[in-house]
CSV table of C-alpha atoms in Angstrom, one decimal:
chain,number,residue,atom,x,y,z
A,1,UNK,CA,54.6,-151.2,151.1
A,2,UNK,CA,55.6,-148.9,148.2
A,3,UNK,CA,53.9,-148.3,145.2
A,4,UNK,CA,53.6,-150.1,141.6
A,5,UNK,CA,54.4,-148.3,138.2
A,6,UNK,CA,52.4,-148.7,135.5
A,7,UNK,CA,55.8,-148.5,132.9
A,8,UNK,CA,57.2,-151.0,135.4
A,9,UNK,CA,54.7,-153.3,134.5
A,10,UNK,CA,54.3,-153.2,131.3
A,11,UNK,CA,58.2,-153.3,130.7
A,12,UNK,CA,58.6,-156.5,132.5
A,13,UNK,CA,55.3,-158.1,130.8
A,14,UNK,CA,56.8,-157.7,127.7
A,15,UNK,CA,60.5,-158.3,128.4
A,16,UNK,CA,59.3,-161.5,130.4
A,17,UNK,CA,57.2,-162.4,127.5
A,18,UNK,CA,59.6,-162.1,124.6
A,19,UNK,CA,62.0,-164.0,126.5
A,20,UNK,CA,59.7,-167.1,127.0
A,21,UNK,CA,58.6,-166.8,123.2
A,22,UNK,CA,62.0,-166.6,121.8
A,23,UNK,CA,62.8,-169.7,124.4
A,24,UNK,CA,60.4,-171.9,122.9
A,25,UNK,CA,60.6,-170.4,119.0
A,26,UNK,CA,64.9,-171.3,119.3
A,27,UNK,CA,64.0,-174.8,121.9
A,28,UNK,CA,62.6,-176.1,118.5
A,29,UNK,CA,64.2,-174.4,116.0
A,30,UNK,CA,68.0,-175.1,117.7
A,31,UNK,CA,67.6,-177.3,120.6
A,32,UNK,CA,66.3,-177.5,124.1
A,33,UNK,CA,69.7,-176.2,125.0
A,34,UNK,CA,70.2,-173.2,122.7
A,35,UNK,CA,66.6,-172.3,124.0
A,36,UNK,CA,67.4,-172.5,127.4
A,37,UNK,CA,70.3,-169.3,126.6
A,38,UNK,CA,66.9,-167.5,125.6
A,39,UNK,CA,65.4,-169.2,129.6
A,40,UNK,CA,68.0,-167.0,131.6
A,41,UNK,CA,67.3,-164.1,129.5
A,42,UNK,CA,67.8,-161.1,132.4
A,43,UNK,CA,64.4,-159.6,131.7
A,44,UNK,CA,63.9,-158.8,136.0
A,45,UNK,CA,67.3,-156.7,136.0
A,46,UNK,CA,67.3,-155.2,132.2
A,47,UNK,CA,63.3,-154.1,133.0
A,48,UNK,CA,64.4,-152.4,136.3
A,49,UNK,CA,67.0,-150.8,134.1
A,50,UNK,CA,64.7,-149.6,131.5
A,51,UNK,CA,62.5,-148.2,134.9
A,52,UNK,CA,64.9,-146.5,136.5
A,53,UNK,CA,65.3,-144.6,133.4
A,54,UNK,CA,61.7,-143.3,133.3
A,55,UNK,CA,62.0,-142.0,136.7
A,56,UNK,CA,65.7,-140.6,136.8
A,57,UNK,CA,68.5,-138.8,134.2
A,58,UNK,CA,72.1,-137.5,134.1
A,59,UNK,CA,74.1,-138.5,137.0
A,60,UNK,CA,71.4,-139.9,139.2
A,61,UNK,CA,70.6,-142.3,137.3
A,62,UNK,CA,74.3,-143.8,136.7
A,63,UNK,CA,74.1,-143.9,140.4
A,64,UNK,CA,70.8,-145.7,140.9
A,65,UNK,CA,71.7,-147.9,138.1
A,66,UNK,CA,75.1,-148.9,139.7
A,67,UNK,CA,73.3,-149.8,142.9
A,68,UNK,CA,70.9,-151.8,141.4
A,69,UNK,CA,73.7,-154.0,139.4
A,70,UNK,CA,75.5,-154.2,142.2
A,71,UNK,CA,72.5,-155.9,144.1
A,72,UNK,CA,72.0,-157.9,141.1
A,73,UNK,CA,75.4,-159.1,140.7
A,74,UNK,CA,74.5,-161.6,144.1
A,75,UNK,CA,71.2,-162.3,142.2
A,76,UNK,CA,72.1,-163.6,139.3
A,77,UNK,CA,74.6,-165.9,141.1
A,78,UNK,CA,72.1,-167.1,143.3
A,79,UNK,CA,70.2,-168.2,139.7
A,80,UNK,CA,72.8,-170.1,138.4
A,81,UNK,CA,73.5,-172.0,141.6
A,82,UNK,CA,68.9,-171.9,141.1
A,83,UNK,CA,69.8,-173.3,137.7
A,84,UNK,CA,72.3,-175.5,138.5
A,85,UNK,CA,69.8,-177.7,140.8
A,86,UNK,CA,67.1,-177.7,138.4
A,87,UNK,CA,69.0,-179.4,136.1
A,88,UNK,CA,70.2,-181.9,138.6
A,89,UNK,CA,66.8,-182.7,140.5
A,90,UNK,CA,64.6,-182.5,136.7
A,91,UNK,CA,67.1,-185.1,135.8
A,92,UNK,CA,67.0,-187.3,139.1
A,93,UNK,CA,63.4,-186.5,139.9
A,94,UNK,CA,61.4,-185.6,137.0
A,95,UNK,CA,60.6,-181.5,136.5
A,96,UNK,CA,57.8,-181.6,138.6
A,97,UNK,CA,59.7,-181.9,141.6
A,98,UNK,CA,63.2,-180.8,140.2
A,99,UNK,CA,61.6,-177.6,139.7
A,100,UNK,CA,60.1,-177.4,142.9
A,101,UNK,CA,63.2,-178.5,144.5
A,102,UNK,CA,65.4,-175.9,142.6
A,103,UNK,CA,62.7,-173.1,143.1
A,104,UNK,CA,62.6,-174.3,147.3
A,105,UNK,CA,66.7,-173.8,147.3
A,106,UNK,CA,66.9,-171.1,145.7
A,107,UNK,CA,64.7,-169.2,147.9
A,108,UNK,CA,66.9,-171.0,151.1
A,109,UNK,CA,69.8,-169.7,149.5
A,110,UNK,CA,68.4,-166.0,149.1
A,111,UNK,CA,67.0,-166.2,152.9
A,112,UNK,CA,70.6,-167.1,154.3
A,113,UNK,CA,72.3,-164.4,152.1
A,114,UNK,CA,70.0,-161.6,153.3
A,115,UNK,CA,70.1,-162.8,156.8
A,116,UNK,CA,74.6,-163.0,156.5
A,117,UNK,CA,74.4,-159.5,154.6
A,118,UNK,CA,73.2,-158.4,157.7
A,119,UNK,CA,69.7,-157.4,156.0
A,120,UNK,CA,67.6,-157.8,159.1
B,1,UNK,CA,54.3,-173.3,115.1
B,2,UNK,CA,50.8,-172.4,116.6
B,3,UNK,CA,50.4,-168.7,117.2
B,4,UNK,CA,47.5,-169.4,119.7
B,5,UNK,CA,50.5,-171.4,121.8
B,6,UNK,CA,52.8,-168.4,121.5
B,7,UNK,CA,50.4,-166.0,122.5
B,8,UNK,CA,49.7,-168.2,125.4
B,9,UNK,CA,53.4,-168.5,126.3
B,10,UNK,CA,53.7,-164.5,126.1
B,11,UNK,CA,51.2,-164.2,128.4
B,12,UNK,CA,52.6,-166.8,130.9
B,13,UNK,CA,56.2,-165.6,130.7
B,14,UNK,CA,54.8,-161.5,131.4
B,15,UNK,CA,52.4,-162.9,133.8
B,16,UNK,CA,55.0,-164.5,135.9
B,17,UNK,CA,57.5,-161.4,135.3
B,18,UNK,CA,54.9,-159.2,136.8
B,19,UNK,CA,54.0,-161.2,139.5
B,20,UNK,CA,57.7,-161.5,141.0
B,21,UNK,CA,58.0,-157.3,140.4
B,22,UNK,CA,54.4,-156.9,142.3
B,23,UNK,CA,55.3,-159.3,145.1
B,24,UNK,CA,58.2,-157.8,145.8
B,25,UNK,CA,56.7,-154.5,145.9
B,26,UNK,CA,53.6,-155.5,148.1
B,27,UNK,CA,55.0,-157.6,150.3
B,28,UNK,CA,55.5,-155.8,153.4
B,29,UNK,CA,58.7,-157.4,154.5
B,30,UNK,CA,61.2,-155.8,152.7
B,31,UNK,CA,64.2,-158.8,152.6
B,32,UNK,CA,60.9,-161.1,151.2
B,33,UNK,CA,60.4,-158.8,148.5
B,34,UNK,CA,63.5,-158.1,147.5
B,35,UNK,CA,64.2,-161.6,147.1
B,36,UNK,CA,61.4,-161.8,145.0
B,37,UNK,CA,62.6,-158.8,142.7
B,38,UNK,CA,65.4,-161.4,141.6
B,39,UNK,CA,63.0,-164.7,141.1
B,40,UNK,CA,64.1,-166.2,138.0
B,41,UNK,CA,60.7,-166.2,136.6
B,42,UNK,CA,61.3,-166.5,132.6
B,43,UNK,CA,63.9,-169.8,133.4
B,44,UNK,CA,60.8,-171.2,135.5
B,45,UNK,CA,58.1,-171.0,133.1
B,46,UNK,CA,60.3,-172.5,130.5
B,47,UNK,CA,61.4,-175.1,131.9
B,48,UNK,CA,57.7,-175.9,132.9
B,49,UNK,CA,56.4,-175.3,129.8
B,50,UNK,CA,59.3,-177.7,127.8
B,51,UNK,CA,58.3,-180.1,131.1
B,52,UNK,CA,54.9,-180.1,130.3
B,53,UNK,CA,55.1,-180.4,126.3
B,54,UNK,CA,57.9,-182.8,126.0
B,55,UNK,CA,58.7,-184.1,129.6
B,56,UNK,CA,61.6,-184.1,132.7
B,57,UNK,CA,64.6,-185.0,129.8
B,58,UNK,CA,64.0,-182.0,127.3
B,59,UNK,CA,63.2,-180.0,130.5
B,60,UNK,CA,66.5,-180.9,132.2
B,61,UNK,CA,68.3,-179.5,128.7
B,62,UNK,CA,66.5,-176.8,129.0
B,63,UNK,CA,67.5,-175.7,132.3
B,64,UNK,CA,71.2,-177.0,131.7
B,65,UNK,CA,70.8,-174.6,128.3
B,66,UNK,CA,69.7,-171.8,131.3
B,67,UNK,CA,72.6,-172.1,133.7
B,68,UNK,CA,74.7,-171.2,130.7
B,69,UNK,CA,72.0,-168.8,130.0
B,70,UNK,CA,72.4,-167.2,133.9
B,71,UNK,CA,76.3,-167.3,133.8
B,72,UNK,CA,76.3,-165.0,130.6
B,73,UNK,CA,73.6,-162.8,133.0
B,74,UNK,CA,76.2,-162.9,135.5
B,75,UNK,CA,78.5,-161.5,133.2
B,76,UNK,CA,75.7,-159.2,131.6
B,77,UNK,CA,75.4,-157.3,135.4
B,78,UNK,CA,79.1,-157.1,135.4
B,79,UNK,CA,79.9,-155.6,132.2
B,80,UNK,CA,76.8,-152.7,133.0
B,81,UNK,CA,78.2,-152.2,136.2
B,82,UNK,CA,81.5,-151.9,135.3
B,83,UNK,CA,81.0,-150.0,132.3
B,84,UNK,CA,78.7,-147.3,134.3
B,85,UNK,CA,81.7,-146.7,136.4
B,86,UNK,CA,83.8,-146.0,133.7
B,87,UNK,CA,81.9,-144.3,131.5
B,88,UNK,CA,79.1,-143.1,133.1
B,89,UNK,CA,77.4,-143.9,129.6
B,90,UNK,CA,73.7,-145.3,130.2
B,91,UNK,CA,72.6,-146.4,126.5
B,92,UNK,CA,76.8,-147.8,126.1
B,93,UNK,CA,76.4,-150.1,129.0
B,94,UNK,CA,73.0,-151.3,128.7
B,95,UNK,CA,73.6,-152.7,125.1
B,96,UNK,CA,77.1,-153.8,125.9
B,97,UNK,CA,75.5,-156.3,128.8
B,98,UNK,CA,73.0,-157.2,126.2
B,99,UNK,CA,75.9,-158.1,123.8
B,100,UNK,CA,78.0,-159.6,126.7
B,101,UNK,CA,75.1,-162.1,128.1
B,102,UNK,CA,73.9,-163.6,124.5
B,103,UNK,CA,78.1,-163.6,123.2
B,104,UNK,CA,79.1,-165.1,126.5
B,105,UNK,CA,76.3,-167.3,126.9
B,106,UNK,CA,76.8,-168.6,123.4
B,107,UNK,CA,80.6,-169.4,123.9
B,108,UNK,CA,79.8,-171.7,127.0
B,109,UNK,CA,77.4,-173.6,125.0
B,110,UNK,CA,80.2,-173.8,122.0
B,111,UNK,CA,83.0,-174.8,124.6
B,112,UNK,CA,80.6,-177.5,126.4
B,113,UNK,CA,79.7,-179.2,122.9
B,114,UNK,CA,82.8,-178.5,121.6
B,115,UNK,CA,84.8,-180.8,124.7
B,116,UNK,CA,82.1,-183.3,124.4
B,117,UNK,CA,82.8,-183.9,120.9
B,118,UNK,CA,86.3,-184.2,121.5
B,119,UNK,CA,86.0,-186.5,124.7
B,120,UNK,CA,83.7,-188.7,122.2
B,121,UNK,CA,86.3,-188.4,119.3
B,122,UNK,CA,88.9,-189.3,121.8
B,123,UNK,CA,87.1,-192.5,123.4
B,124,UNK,CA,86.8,-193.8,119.7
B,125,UNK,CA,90.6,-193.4,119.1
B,126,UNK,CA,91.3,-195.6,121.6
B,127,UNK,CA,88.9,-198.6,120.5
């Protein structure tokens, strides 16, 4: 178990905030579709950024920072295949489920990847 | 727009930010928790939110508006990776993926509506 940071926190709370605000402010200003740009806004990888800068400088932290987006590279393609099936099951099955559905695959799809990668 | 809704979004969207980040750290399998450390919490909670507001239809656009959304975050982690290897410039490649994810995510939008209007302009040509 490691430990939580306070910064870390707070960071992501407001990152993951803004993004939801400015999702629903340009859904009605724009469309659904313009707001759903603001939706994928990468608040998880920009906030563990922004962390990684509280805790490291100079070269160390190009080095963390280069490990983290290189994790995050396989993340965010695992989302869009995430995003991909919400929009097909929201459509087929309501969001309810679609959402459910989506969020179930994605979580499939993240176990088989760590389990190829060799994680375990 | 009703500020007491915002403030209630804000407070979803951070809630469900922090709870991926603290599951991931708590959890103590480590594969389980880094998995978590990617959950696309924001994209969840808007979708439910448009779901529960204006139902599965608006929903569905806003989660097709997301995967256009998560392509231009593909392209966000690139640029700061690939930037930070080639300039070893922090600040330079944070705001560049910024720039590169809302540009890029933009364009697809742009592209998408802009072949649908022509698909549409050309099925009326050929009544």
């Amino acid at each position: 178990m490691e430990s939580l940071s306070i910064s870390g926190i707070v960071i992501r709370f407001l990152l993951g905030g803004s993004a939801v605000v400015a999702s629903t402010i340009i859904s009605r200003k724009l469309g659904s579709k313009m707001g759903g740009i603001f939706a994928a806004f990468p608040a998880v990888f920009l906030a563990a950024l922004l962390t990684l800068r509280l805790d490291a400088k100079g070269s160390e932290l190009v080095e963390k920072s280069i490990v983290l987006s290189q994790g995050a590279v396989v993340g965010m393609f695992i989302n869009i295949m995430c995003a991909i099936g919400a929009v097909y099951f929201c459509t087929k099955q309501g969001w309810k489920r679609g959402l459910t559905q989506s969020i179930a695959g994605w979580f499939l799809i993240s176990i088989i990847f760590a389990v190829i990668s060799g994680y375990f | 727009m009703d500020r007491r809704d915002l403030f209630f979004r804000f407070l979803f969207g951070g809630s469900a930010v922090v709870l991926s980040y603290v599951t991931a750290k708590l959890l103590p399998w480590k594969v389980i928790g880094g998995i978590f450390a990617a959950f696309p919490a924001v994209m969840v909670v808007a979708v439910m939110m448009v779901g529960m507001k204006k139902g599965s239809k608006d929903a569905a656009k806003t989660a097709q508006g997301s995967v256009y959304g998560m392509i231009g975050g593909f392209i966000c982690v690139l640029t700061v990776l690939f930037s930070l290897q080639l300039t070893q410039n922090w600040w330079g490649s944070f705001i560049s993926g910024l720039i590169t994810w809302f540009a890029s995510s933009l364009f697809l939008v742009y592209m998408r509506d802009h072949k649908k209007e022509n698909r549409a302009s050309n099925i009326k040509l050929e009544h």
